[in-house]
Amino acid sequence: MKIKYLKRIILVCFIYSFALTGCKKSNVEVPEIPFPITVYPTSYTAKFAMKMFVGGVEITDAGKITKFMANVPANYTSTDLLSKFPASYTFTSKDSLKFSANNNFFVAKTNDRYVITYLTTSSTNPVNPLVDYEKFFVFQTKAVPNGSTVNITRQFAAYGNYSNFKVSVLNYKYRKPNINNVTAYGLATNEFDPTTVSKLGPTDTLAVQEFFIDYK
């Protein structure tokens, strides 16, 4: 009986000791992040080589891809990519970002992924239903009329941490010959959604390449 009683005392002491240890660990202070933090573009890397799709079918012939992209002006290609995006970003807090004095972005961070939202207004609606290339993007522009102006919401994604993060950018060209022979091309802070390739019409052509721009 004494041995059993002694074992119970030891077990109770062990549990109590473990509980105290757990409480101590939960009180460890997390160092504060020293905002503001400004980061600058240092390099860029391709996530994947240029892809092209015609009528929902991927074209792997490099010659055809080169020919399709040949007439895109240099300002809208990946050449000298760093000069075509913001020269810096400044995190003013964990949920606020700026790249100039007049631009406030809202930051939502999940693990190592940021979704960055920015709001602007315009006298015209930037969303043209005839040039619907954004349907292939993860983030699509939202435009809401507000009297004589239009409220515009745009988003993009980045990865990493506040002092070392990567911004996703796209180089794209989209041609829709059956409707006014529409052609759209450009660079965008966005990501490609491969599940939308099925939305291409039988003669539509889409070429797209994704990059990471590293900011440190």
Coordinates of N, CA and C in Angstrom, one line a residue:
M1 N 0.8 -1.2 0.0 CA 0.0 0.0 0.0 C 0.9 1.3 0.0
K2 N 1.9 1.3 0.8 CA 2.8 2.4 0.9 C 3.5 2.7 -0.5
I3 N 3.8 1.6 -1.2 CA 4.5 1.7 -2.5 C 3.5 2.3 -3.5
K4 N 2.3 1.9 -3.5 CA 1.3 2.4 -4.4 C 1.0 3.9 -4.1
Y5 N 0.9 4.2 -2.8 CA 0.7 5.6 -2.4 C 1.8 6.5 -2.8
L6 N 3.1 6.0 -2.7 CA 4.2 6.8 -3.1 C 4.3 7.0 -4.6
K7 N 3.9 6.0 -5.4 CA 3.8 6.1 -6.8 C 2.8 7.2 -7.2
R8 N 1.7 7.3 -6.5 CA 0.7 8.3 -6.8 C 1.2 9.7 -6.6
I9 N 1.9 9.8 -5.5 CA 2.5 11.1 -5.1 C 3.5 11.6 -6.2
I10 N 4.4 10.6 -6.6 CA 5.4 10.9 -7.7 C 4.7 11.3 -9.0
L11 N 3.6 10.6 -9.3 CA 2.8 10.9 -10.6 C 2.2 12.3 -10.5
V12 N 1.6 12.6 -9.4 CA 1.0 13.9 -9.2 C 2.0 15.0 -9.3
C13 N 3.2 14.8 -8.7 CA 4.2 15.8 -8.8 C 4.7 16.0 -10.2
F14 N 4.8 14.9 -10.9 CA 5.3 15.0 -12.3 C 4.3 15.8 -13.2
I15 N 3.0 15.5 -13.0 CA 2.0 16.2 -13.8 C 2.0 17.7 -13.5
Y16 N 2.1 18.0 -12.2 CA 2.1 19.4 -11.7 C 3.4 20.1 -12.3
S17 N 4.5 19.4 -12.3 CA 5.7 20.0 -12.8 C 5.6 20.2 -14.3
F18 N 5.0 19.3 -15.1 CA 4.8 19.4 -16.5 C 3.9 20.6 -16.8
A19 N 2.8 20.8 -16.0 CA 1.9 21.9 -16.2 C 2.6 23.2 -16.0
L20 N 3.4 23.3 -15.0 CA 4.2 24.6 -14.8 C 5.1 24.9 -15.9
T21 N 5.8 23.8 -16.4 CA 6.7 24.0 -17.5 C 5.9 24.5 -18.8
G22 N 4.8 24.0 -19.0 CA 4.0 24.4 -20.2 C 3.6 25.8 -20.0
C23 N 3.2 26.3 -18.8 CA 2.8 27.7 -18.6 C 4.0 28.6 -18.9
K24 N 5.2 28.2 -18.4 CA 6.4 29.0 -18.6 C 6.6 29.2 -20.1
K25 N 6.5 28.1 -20.9 CA 6.8 28.2 -22.3 C 5.8 29.1 -23.0
S26 N 4.5 29.2 -22.6 CA 3.5 30.0 -23.3 C 3.8 31.5 -23.0
N27 N 4.6 31.8 -22.0 CA 4.9 33.2 -21.6 C 6.1 33.8 -22.3
V28 N 6.7 33.0 -23.2 CA 7.9 33.5 -23.9 C 7.5 34.6 -24.9
E29 N 8.2 35.7 -24.8 CA 7.8 36.9 -25.6 C 8.4 36.7 -27.0
V30 N 7.5 37.1 -28.0 CA 7.9 37.0 -29.4 C 8.5 38.4 -29.8
P31 N 9.7 38.5 -30.3 CA 10.3 39.8 -30.6 C 9.4 40.6 -31.6
E32 N 9.3 41.9 -31.3 CA 8.5 42.7 -32.2 C 9.3 42.9 -33.6
I33 N 8.5 43.0 -34.6 CA 9.1 43.3 -36.0 C 9.3 44.8 -36.1
P34 N 10.5 45.2 -36.5 CA 10.9 46.6 -36.5 C 10.4 47.3 -37.7
F35 N 9.1 47.6 -37.8 CA 8.5 48.3 -38.9 C 8.9 49.8 -38.7
P36 N 9.0 50.6 -39.8 CA 8.8 50.2 -41.2 C 10.0 49.4 -41.8
I37 N 9.7 48.5 -42.8 CA 10.8 47.7 -43.4 C 10.7 48.0 -44.9
T38 N 11.7 48.4 -45.5 CA 11.8 48.7 -47.0 C 12.6 47.6 -47.7
V39 N 12.1 47.1 -48.7 CA 12.8 46.0 -49.5 C 12.9 46.5 -50.9
Y40 N 14.0 46.0 -51.6 CA 14.3 46.4 -53.0 C 14.5 45.2 -53.9
P41 N 14.2 45.3 -55.2 CA 14.3 44.2 -56.1 C 15.8 43.9 -56.3
T42 N 16.1 42.6 -56.2 CA 17.5 42.2 -56.3 C 17.7 41.2 -57.5
S43 N 16.7 40.4 -57.8 CA 16.9 39.5 -58.9 C 15.5 38.9 -59.3
Y44 N 15.4 38.1 -60.3 CA 14.2 37.5 -60.7 C 14.4 36.1 -61.2
T45 N 13.5 35.2 -61.1 CA 13.6 33.8 -61.6 C 12.3 33.4 -62.2
A46 N 12.4 32.6 -63.2 CA 11.2 32.1 -63.9 C 10.7 30.9 -63.1
K47 N 9.4 30.9 -62.9 CA 8.7 29.8 -62.3 C 8.6 28.6 -63.3
F48 N 8.3 29.0 -64.6 CA 8.3 28.0 -65.6 C 8.5 28.7 -67.0
A49 N 8.9 28.0 -68.0 CA 9.2 28.5 -69.3 C 7.8 28.9 -69.9
M50 N 7.9 29.8 -71.0 CA 6.7 30.3 -71.6 C 5.8 29.1 -72.1
K51 N 4.5 29.1 -71.8 CA 3.6 28.1 -72.2 C 2.6 28.7 -73.2
M52 N 2.2 27.9 -74.1 CA 1.2 28.4 -75.1 C 0.1 27.4 -75.2
F53 N -1.2 27.9 -75.3 CA -2.3 27.1 -75.5 C -3.2 27.6 -76.7
V54 N -3.7 26.7 -77.5 CA -4.6 27.1 -78.6 C -5.8 26.2 -78.4
G55 N -7.0 26.9 -78.2 CA -8.2 26.1 -78.1 C -8.2 25.1 -76.9
G56 N -7.4 25.5 -75.9 CA -7.3 24.6 -74.7 C -6.3 23.5 -74.8
V57 N -5.5 23.4 -75.9 CA -4.5 22.4 -76.1 C -3.1 23.1 -76.0
E58 N -2.2 22.5 -75.2 CA -0.9 23.1 -75.0 C -0.1 22.9 -76.3
I59 N 0.6 23.9 -76.7 CA 1.5 23.8 -77.8 C 2.9 23.9 -77.3
T60 N 3.7 22.9 -77.6 CA 5.1 22.8 -77.0 C 6.2 23.1 -78.1
D61 N 5.8 23.4 -79.3 CA 6.7 23.7 -80.3 C 7.3 25.1 -80.0
A62 N 8.6 25.2 -79.7 CA 9.3 26.4 -79.3 C 9.2 27.5 -80.4
G63 N 9.3 27.0 -81.7 CA 9.3 27.9 -82.8 C 7.9 28.6 -82.9
K64 N 6.8 27.9 -82.7 CA 5.5 28.5 -82.7 C 5.3 29.5 -81.6
I65 N 5.8 29.2 -80.4 CA 5.7 30.1 -79.3 C 6.5 31.4 -79.6
T66 N 7.7 31.2 -80.1 CA 8.5 32.4 -80.4 C 7.9 33.3 -81.4
K67 N 7.3 32.7 -82.4 CA 6.6 33.4 -83.5 C 5.4 34.2 -83.0
F68 N 4.6 33.5 -82.1 CA 3.4 34.2 -81.5 C 3.8 35.4 -80.6
M69 N 4.9 35.3 -79.9 CA 5.4 36.4 -79.1 C 6.2 37.4 -79.8
A70 N 6.6 37.2 -81.0 CA 7.6 38.0 -81.7 C 7.2 39.5 -81.8
N71 N 5.9 39.8 -82.0 CA 5.6 41.2 -82.2 C 5.1 42.0 -80.9
V72 N 5.4 41.4 -79.8 CA 5.1 42.1 -78.5 C 6.2 43.1 -78.2
P73 N 5.8 44.4 -78.0 CA 6.8 45.4 -77.7 C 7.7 45.0 -76.5
A74 N 8.9 45.5 -76.5 CA 9.9 45.1 -75.5 C 9.4 45.6 -74.1
N75 N 8.7 46.7 -74.0 CA 8.2 47.2 -72.7 C 7.2 46.2 -72.0
Y76 N 6.7 45.2 -72.8 CA 5.7 44.3 -72.3 C 6.3 42.9 -72.3
T77 N 7.6 42.7 -72.3 CA 8.2 41.4 -72.2 C 9.0 41.3 -70.9
S78 N 9.6 40.2 -70.7 CA 10.3 40.0 -69.4 C 11.8 40.5 -69.5
T79 N 12.1 41.1 -70.6 CA 13.5 41.7 -70.8 C 13.6 42.9 -69.8
D80 N 14.7 42.9 -69.0 CA 14.9 43.9 -68.0 C 13.8 44.0 -67.1
L81 N 13.3 42.9 -66.5 CA 12.1 42.8 -65.8 C 12.1 43.7 -64.5
L82 N 13.2 43.8 -63.8 CA 13.3 44.5 -62.6 C 12.9 46.0 -62.7
S83 N 13.2 46.6 -63.9 CA 12.9 48.0 -64.1 C 11.5 48.3 -64.4
K84 N 10.7 47.3 -64.5 CA 9.3 47.4 -64.9 C 8.3 47.3 -63.8
F85 N 8.8 47.1 -62.6 CA 8.0 47.0 -61.4 C 8.5 47.9 -60.3
P86 N 7.8 48.1 -59.2 CA 8.2 49.1 -58.2 C 9.6 48.9 -57.7
A87 N 10.3 50.0 -57.6 CA 11.7 50.0 -57.2 C 11.9 49.7 -55.7
S88 N 10.8 49.7 -54.9 CA 10.9 49.3 -53.5 C 9.4 49.1 -53.0
Y89 N 9.3 48.4 -51.9 CA 8.1 48.3 -51.2 C 8.5 48.5 -49.7
T90 N 7.5 49.2 -49.0 CA 7.7 49.5 -47.6 C 6.6 48.9 -46.8
F91 N 6.9 48.0 -45.9 CA 5.9 47.5 -44.9 C 5.8 48.5 -43.8
T92 N 4.7 49.2 -43.6 CA 4.6 50.1 -42.5 C 4.0 49.5 -41.2
S93 N 3.4 48.3 -41.4 CA 3.0 47.5 -40.3 C 2.8 46.1 -40.9
K94 N 2.3 45.2 -40.0 CA 2.2 43.8 -40.5 C 1.0 43.6 -41.5
D95 N 0.1 44.6 -41.6 CA -1.0 44.5 -42.5 C -1.1 45.7 -43.5
S96 N 0.0 46.5 -43.6 CA 0.0 47.6 -44.5 C 1.3 47.8 -45.3
L97 N 1.2 48.1 -46.6 CA 2.3 48.1 -47.5 C 2.2 49.3 -48.4
K98 N 3.4 50.0 -48.7 CA 3.4 51.1 -49.7 C 4.5 50.9 -50.7
F99 N 4.2 51.4 -51.9 CA 5.4 51.5 -52.8 C 5.6 53.0 -53.3
S100 N 4.7 53.9 -52.9 CA 4.9 55.3 -53.0 C 4.0 56.0 -52.0
A101 N 4.2 57.3 -51.9 CA 3.5 58.0 -50.8 C 2.0 58.0 -51.0
N102 N 1.5 57.8 -52.2 CA 0.1 57.8 -52.4 C -0.6 56.5 -52.5
N103 N 0.1 55.4 -52.3 CA -0.5 54.1 -52.4 C -0.4 53.3 -51.1
N104 N -1.6 53.0 -50.6 CA -1.7 52.2 -49.4 C -2.3 50.8 -49.8
F105 N -1.5 49.8 -49.5 CA -2.0 48.4 -49.8 C -2.3 47.7 -48.4
F106 N -3.3 46.8 -48.5 CA -3.7 46.0 -47.3 C -3.1 44.6 -47.5
V107 N -2.5 44.1 -46.4 CA -1.8 42.9 -46.5 C -2.5 41.8 -45.6
A108 N -2.8 40.7 -46.2 CA -3.3 39.5 -45.4 C -2.3 38.4 -45.6
K109 N -1.7 38.0 -44.4 CA -0.6 37.0 -44.5 C -1.1 35.7 -43.9
T110 N -0.9 34.6 -44.6 CA -1.2 33.2 -44.2 C 0.1 32.4 -44.4
N111 N 0.7 32.0 -43.3 CA 2.0 31.3 -43.3 C 3.0 32.1 -44.1
D112 N 3.5 31.6 -45.2 CA 4.5 32.4 -45.9 C 3.9 33.1 -47.2
R113 N 2.6 33.1 -47.3 CA 1.9 33.7 -48.5 C 1.2 35.0 -48.1
Y114 N 1.5 36.1 -48.8 CA 0.8 37.3 -48.7 C -0.3 37.5 -49.8
V115 N -1.4 38.0 -49.5 CA -2.3 38.5 -50.5 C -2.5 40.0 -50.3
I116 N -2.0 40.8 -51.3 CA -1.9 42.2 -51.1 C -3.0 42.9 -52.0
T117 N -3.8 43.7 -51.3 CA -5.0 44.3 -51.9 C -4.8 45.8 -52.0
Y118 N -5.1 46.4 -53.2 CA -5.0 47.9 -53.2 C -6.2 48.4 -53.9
L119 N -6.7 49.6 -53.4 CA -7.9 50.2 -53.9 C -7.6 51.5 -54.6
T120 N -8.2 51.8 -55.7 CA -8.0 53.0 -56.5 C -9.4 53.4 -57.0
T121 N -9.4 54.6 -57.6 CA -10.6 55.1 -58.3 C -10.2 55.6 -59.6
S122 N -11.2 55.6 -60.6 CA -10.9 56.0 -61.9 C -12.2 56.6 -62.5
S123 N -12.0 57.4 -63.5 CA -13.2 58.0 -64.2 C -13.8 57.1 -65.2
T124 N -13.0 56.0 -65.6 CA -13.5 55.0 -66.5 C -13.3 53.6 -66.0
N125 N -14.1 52.7 -66.5 CA -14.1 51.3 -66.0 C -12.9 50.6 -66.8
P126 N -11.9 50.1 -66.0 CA -10.8 49.4 -66.7 C -11.1 48.0 -67.2
V127 N -12.3 47.5 -66.8 CA -12.6 46.1 -67.1 C -13.4 46.1 -68.4
N128 N -12.8 45.5 -69.5 CA -13.4 45.5 -70.8 C -13.8 44.0 -71.1
P129 N -15.1 43.7 -71.1 CA -15.5 42.3 -71.3 C -15.1 41.7 -72.6
L130 N -14.8 42.6 -73.6 CA -14.3 42.0 -74.9 C -12.8 41.5 -74.8
V131 N -12.1 42.2 -73.9 CA -10.7 41.8 -73.7 C -10.6 41.1 -72.3
D132 N -11.1 39.8 -72.3 CA -11.3 39.2 -71.0 C -10.1 38.3 -70.6
Y133 N -8.9 38.7 -70.8 CA -7.7 37.9 -70.5 C -7.6 37.6 -69.0
E134 N -8.1 38.5 -68.2 CA -8.0 38.3 -66.7 C -8.7 37.0 -66.2
K135 N -9.5 36.4 -67.0 CA -10.2 35.2 -66.6 C -9.2 34.1 -66.4
F136 N -7.9 34.3 -66.9 CA -6.9 33.2 -66.8 C -6.0 33.5 -65.6
F137 N -6.3 34.6 -64.9 CA -5.5 35.0 -63.7 C -6.1 34.5 -62.4
V138 N -5.3 34.3 -61.4 CA -5.8 34.0 -60.1 C -6.6 35.2 -59.5
F139 N -6.0 36.4 -59.7 CA -6.7 37.6 -59.1 C -7.2 38.4 -60.3
Q140 N -8.5 38.8 -60.2 CA -9.1 39.6 -61.2 C -9.6 40.9 -60.7
T141 N -9.4 41.9 -61.6 CA -9.8 43.3 -61.2 C -11.3 43.4 -61.0
K142 N -11.7 44.0 -59.9 CA -13.1 44.2 -59.6 C -13.4 45.7 -59.7
A143 N -14.4 46.1 -60.5 CA -14.7 47.5 -60.7 C -16.2 47.7 -60.3
V144 N -16.4 48.7 -59.5 CA -17.8 49.0 -59.0 C -18.1 50.5 -59.3
P145 N -19.1 50.8 -60.1 CA -19.4 52.2 -60.4 C -19.9 52.9 -59.1
N146 N -19.4 54.2 -58.9 CA -19.8 54.9 -57.8 C -20.0 56.4 -58.2
G147 N -21.2 56.7 -58.7 CA -21.5 58.0 -59.2 C -20.7 58.2 -60.5
S148 N -19.9 59.3 -60.5 CA -19.1 59.6 -61.7 C -17.8 58.9 -61.8
T149 N -17.5 58.1 -60.7 CA -16.2 57.4 -60.7 C -16.4 55.9 -60.6
V150 N -15.3 55.2 -60.7 CA -15.4 53.7 -60.5 C -14.4 53.3 -59.4
N151 N -14.9 52.6 -58.4 CA -14.0 52.0 -57.4 C -13.4 50.7 -57.9
I152 N -12.0 50.7 -57.8 CA -11.3 49.5 -58.4 C -10.5 48.8 -57.3
T153 N -10.7 47.5 -57.3 CA -9.9 46.6 -56.4 C -9.0 45.7 -57.2
R154 N -7.7 45.7 -56.8 CA -6.8 44.8 -57.4 C -6.0 44.0 -56.4
Q155 N -5.5 42.8 -56.7 CA -4.8 42.0 -55.7 C -3.6 41.4 -56.4
F156 N -2.6 41.0 -55.6 CA -1.5 40.2 -56.1 C -0.9 39.4 -54.9
A157 N -0.1 38.4 -55.2 CA 0.5 37.5 -54.2 C 2.0 37.7 -54.1
A158 N 2.5 37.4 -52.9 CA 3.9 37.4 -52.6 C 4.2 36.3 -51.6
Y159 N 5.4 35.9 -51.5 CA 5.8 34.8 -50.6 C 7.1 35.1 -49.8
G160 N 7.2 34.6 -48.6 CA 8.4 34.8 -47.8 C 8.1 35.5 -46.5
N161 N 8.9 36.4 -46.1 CA 8.7 37.2 -44.9 C 8.9 38.7 -45.2
Y162 N 8.7 39.5 -44.2 CA 8.6 41.0 -44.4 C 10.0 41.5 -44.9
S163 N 11.1 40.9 -44.7 CA 12.3 41.5 -45.1 C 12.9 40.7 -46.3
N164 N 12.3 39.7 -46.7 CA 12.8 38.9 -47.9 C 11.6 38.2 -48.5
F165 N 11.0 38.8 -49.5 CA 9.8 38.2 -50.1 C 9.9 38.3 -51.6
K166 N 9.1 37.4 -52.2 CA 9.0 37.2 -53.7 C 7.6 37.6 -54.2
V167 N 7.6 38.5 -55.2 CA 6.3 38.9 -55.8 C 6.1 38.1 -57.1
S168 N 4.9 37.6 -57.2 CA 4.6 36.8 -58.5 C 4.2 37.8 -59.6
V169 N 4.8 37.6 -60.7 CA 4.4 38.4 -61.9 C 4.2 37.5 -63.1
L170 N 3.4 38.1 -64.1 CA 3.1 37.3 -65.3 C 3.5 38.1 -66.5
N171 N 4.0 37.4 -67.5 CA 4.1 37.9 -68.9 C 3.1 37.1 -69.7
Y172 N 2.2 37.8 -70.4 CA 1.2 37.1 -71.2 C 0.9 37.8 -72.5
K173 N 0.3 37.0 -73.4 CA -0.3 37.4 -74.6 C -1.6 36.6 -74.9
Y174 N -2.6 37.3 -75.3 CA -3.9 36.6 -75.5 C -4.5 37.1 -76.8
R175 N -4.9 36.2 -77.7 CA -5.5 36.6 -79.0 C -6.8 35.8 -79.1
K176 N -7.8 36.6 -79.5 CA -9.2 36.1 -79.7 C -9.7 36.5 -81.0
P177 N -9.3 35.8 -82.1 CA -9.6 36.3 -83.5 C -11.0 36.4 -83.9
N178 N -11.9 35.6 -83.2 CA -13.3 35.6 -83.6 C -14.1 36.8 -83.2
I179 N -13.6 37.6 -82.2 CA -14.3 38.7 -81.7 C -13.4 40.0 -81.9
N180 N -13.6 40.7 -83.1 CA -12.9 41.9 -83.4 C -11.4 41.7 -83.4
N181 N -11.0 40.4 -83.6 CA -9.5 40.1 -83.6 C -8.8 40.7 -82.4
V182 N -9.3 40.6 -81.2 CA -8.8 41.1 -80.0 C -7.4 40.5 -79.7
T183 N -6.4 41.4 -79.4 CA -5.2 40.9 -78.9 C -4.8 41.7 -77.7
A184 N -4.4 41.0 -76.6 CA -3.9 41.7 -75.3 C -2.6 41.1 -74.9
Y185 N -1.7 42.0 -74.5 CA -0.4 41.5 -74.0 C 0.1 42.4 -72.9
G186 N 1.0 41.9 -72.0 CA 1.5 42.8 -71.0 C 2.2 42.0 -69.9
L187 N 2.5 42.8 -68.8 CA 3.1 42.3 -67.6 C 2.1 42.6 -66.5
A188 N 2.0 41.7 -65.5 CA 1.1 42.0 -64.4 C 1.6 41.3 -63.1
T189 N 1.3 42.0 -62.0 CA 1.6 41.3 -60.7 C 0.4 40.4 -60.5
N190 N 0.5 39.2 -60.8 CA -0.6 38.2 -60.7 C 0.0 36.8 -60.9
E191 N -0.9 35.8 -60.9 CA -0.5 34.4 -61.1 C -1.4 33.8 -62.1
F192 N -0.9 32.8 -62.8 CA -1.7 32.1 -63.8 C -2.5 31.0 -63.1
D193 N -3.8 30.9 -63.6 CA -4.6 29.8 -63.1 C -4.8 28.7 -64.2
P194 N -4.0 27.6 -64.1 CA -4.0 26.7 -65.2 C -5.4 26.0 -65.4
T195 N -6.3 26.0 -64.4 CA -7.6 25.3 -64.5 C -8.5 26.1 -65.5
T196 N -8.1 27.3 -65.9 CA -9.0 28.1 -66.7 C -8.7 27.9 -68.2
V197 N -7.7 27.1 -68.6 CA -7.3 26.9 -70.0 C -8.5 26.4 -70.8
S198 N -9.4 25.7 -70.1 CA -10.6 25.1 -70.8 C -11.5 26.2 -71.3
K199 N -11.4 27.5 -70.8 CA -12.2 28.6 -71.2 C -11.8 29.2 -72.5
L200 N -10.7 28.7 -73.1 CA -10.3 29.2 -74.4 C -11.2 28.7 -75.5
G201 N -11.6 29.6 -76.4 CA -12.4 29.3 -77.6 C -11.6 28.4 -78.5
P202 N -12.2 27.8 -79.5 CA -11.5 26.9 -80.4 C -10.3 27.5 -81.2
T203 N -10.3 28.8 -81.4 CA -9.2 29.4 -82.1 C -8.5 30.5 -81.3
D204 N -8.8 30.5 -80.0 CA -8.1 31.5 -79.1 C -6.7 31.0 -78.8
T205 N -5.8 31.9 -78.6 CA -4.4 31.5 -78.2 C -4.0 32.3 -77.0
L206 N -3.4 31.6 -76.1 CA -2.9 32.2 -74.8 C -1.4 31.8 -74.6
A207 N -0.5 32.7 -74.4 CA 0.8 32.4 -74.0 C 1.1 33.1 -72.7
V208 N 1.7 32.4 -71.8 CA 1.9 32.9 -70.4 C 3.2 32.4 -69.8
Q209 N 3.9 33.2 -69.0 CA 5.0 32.8 -68.2 C 5.0 33.5 -66.9
E210 N 5.3 32.8 -65.8 CA 5.3 33.3 -64.5 C 6.8 33.5 -64.0
F211 N 6.9 34.6 -63.2 CA 8.2 34.9 -62.6 C 8.1 35.2 -61.1
F212 N 9.2 35.1 -60.4 CA 9.3 35.6 -59.0 C 10.3 36.8 -59.1
I213 N 9.9 38.0 -58.6 CA 10.8 39.1 -58.3 C 11.2 39.0 -56.9
D214 N 12.5 38.9 -56.6 CA 13.0 38.9 -55.2 C 13.2 40.3 -54.7
Y215 N 12.6 40.6 -53.5 CA 12.8 41.9 -52.8 C 13.4 41.6 -51.5
K216 N 14.5 42.3 -51.2 CA 15.2 42.1 -50.0 C 15.6 43.5 -49.4

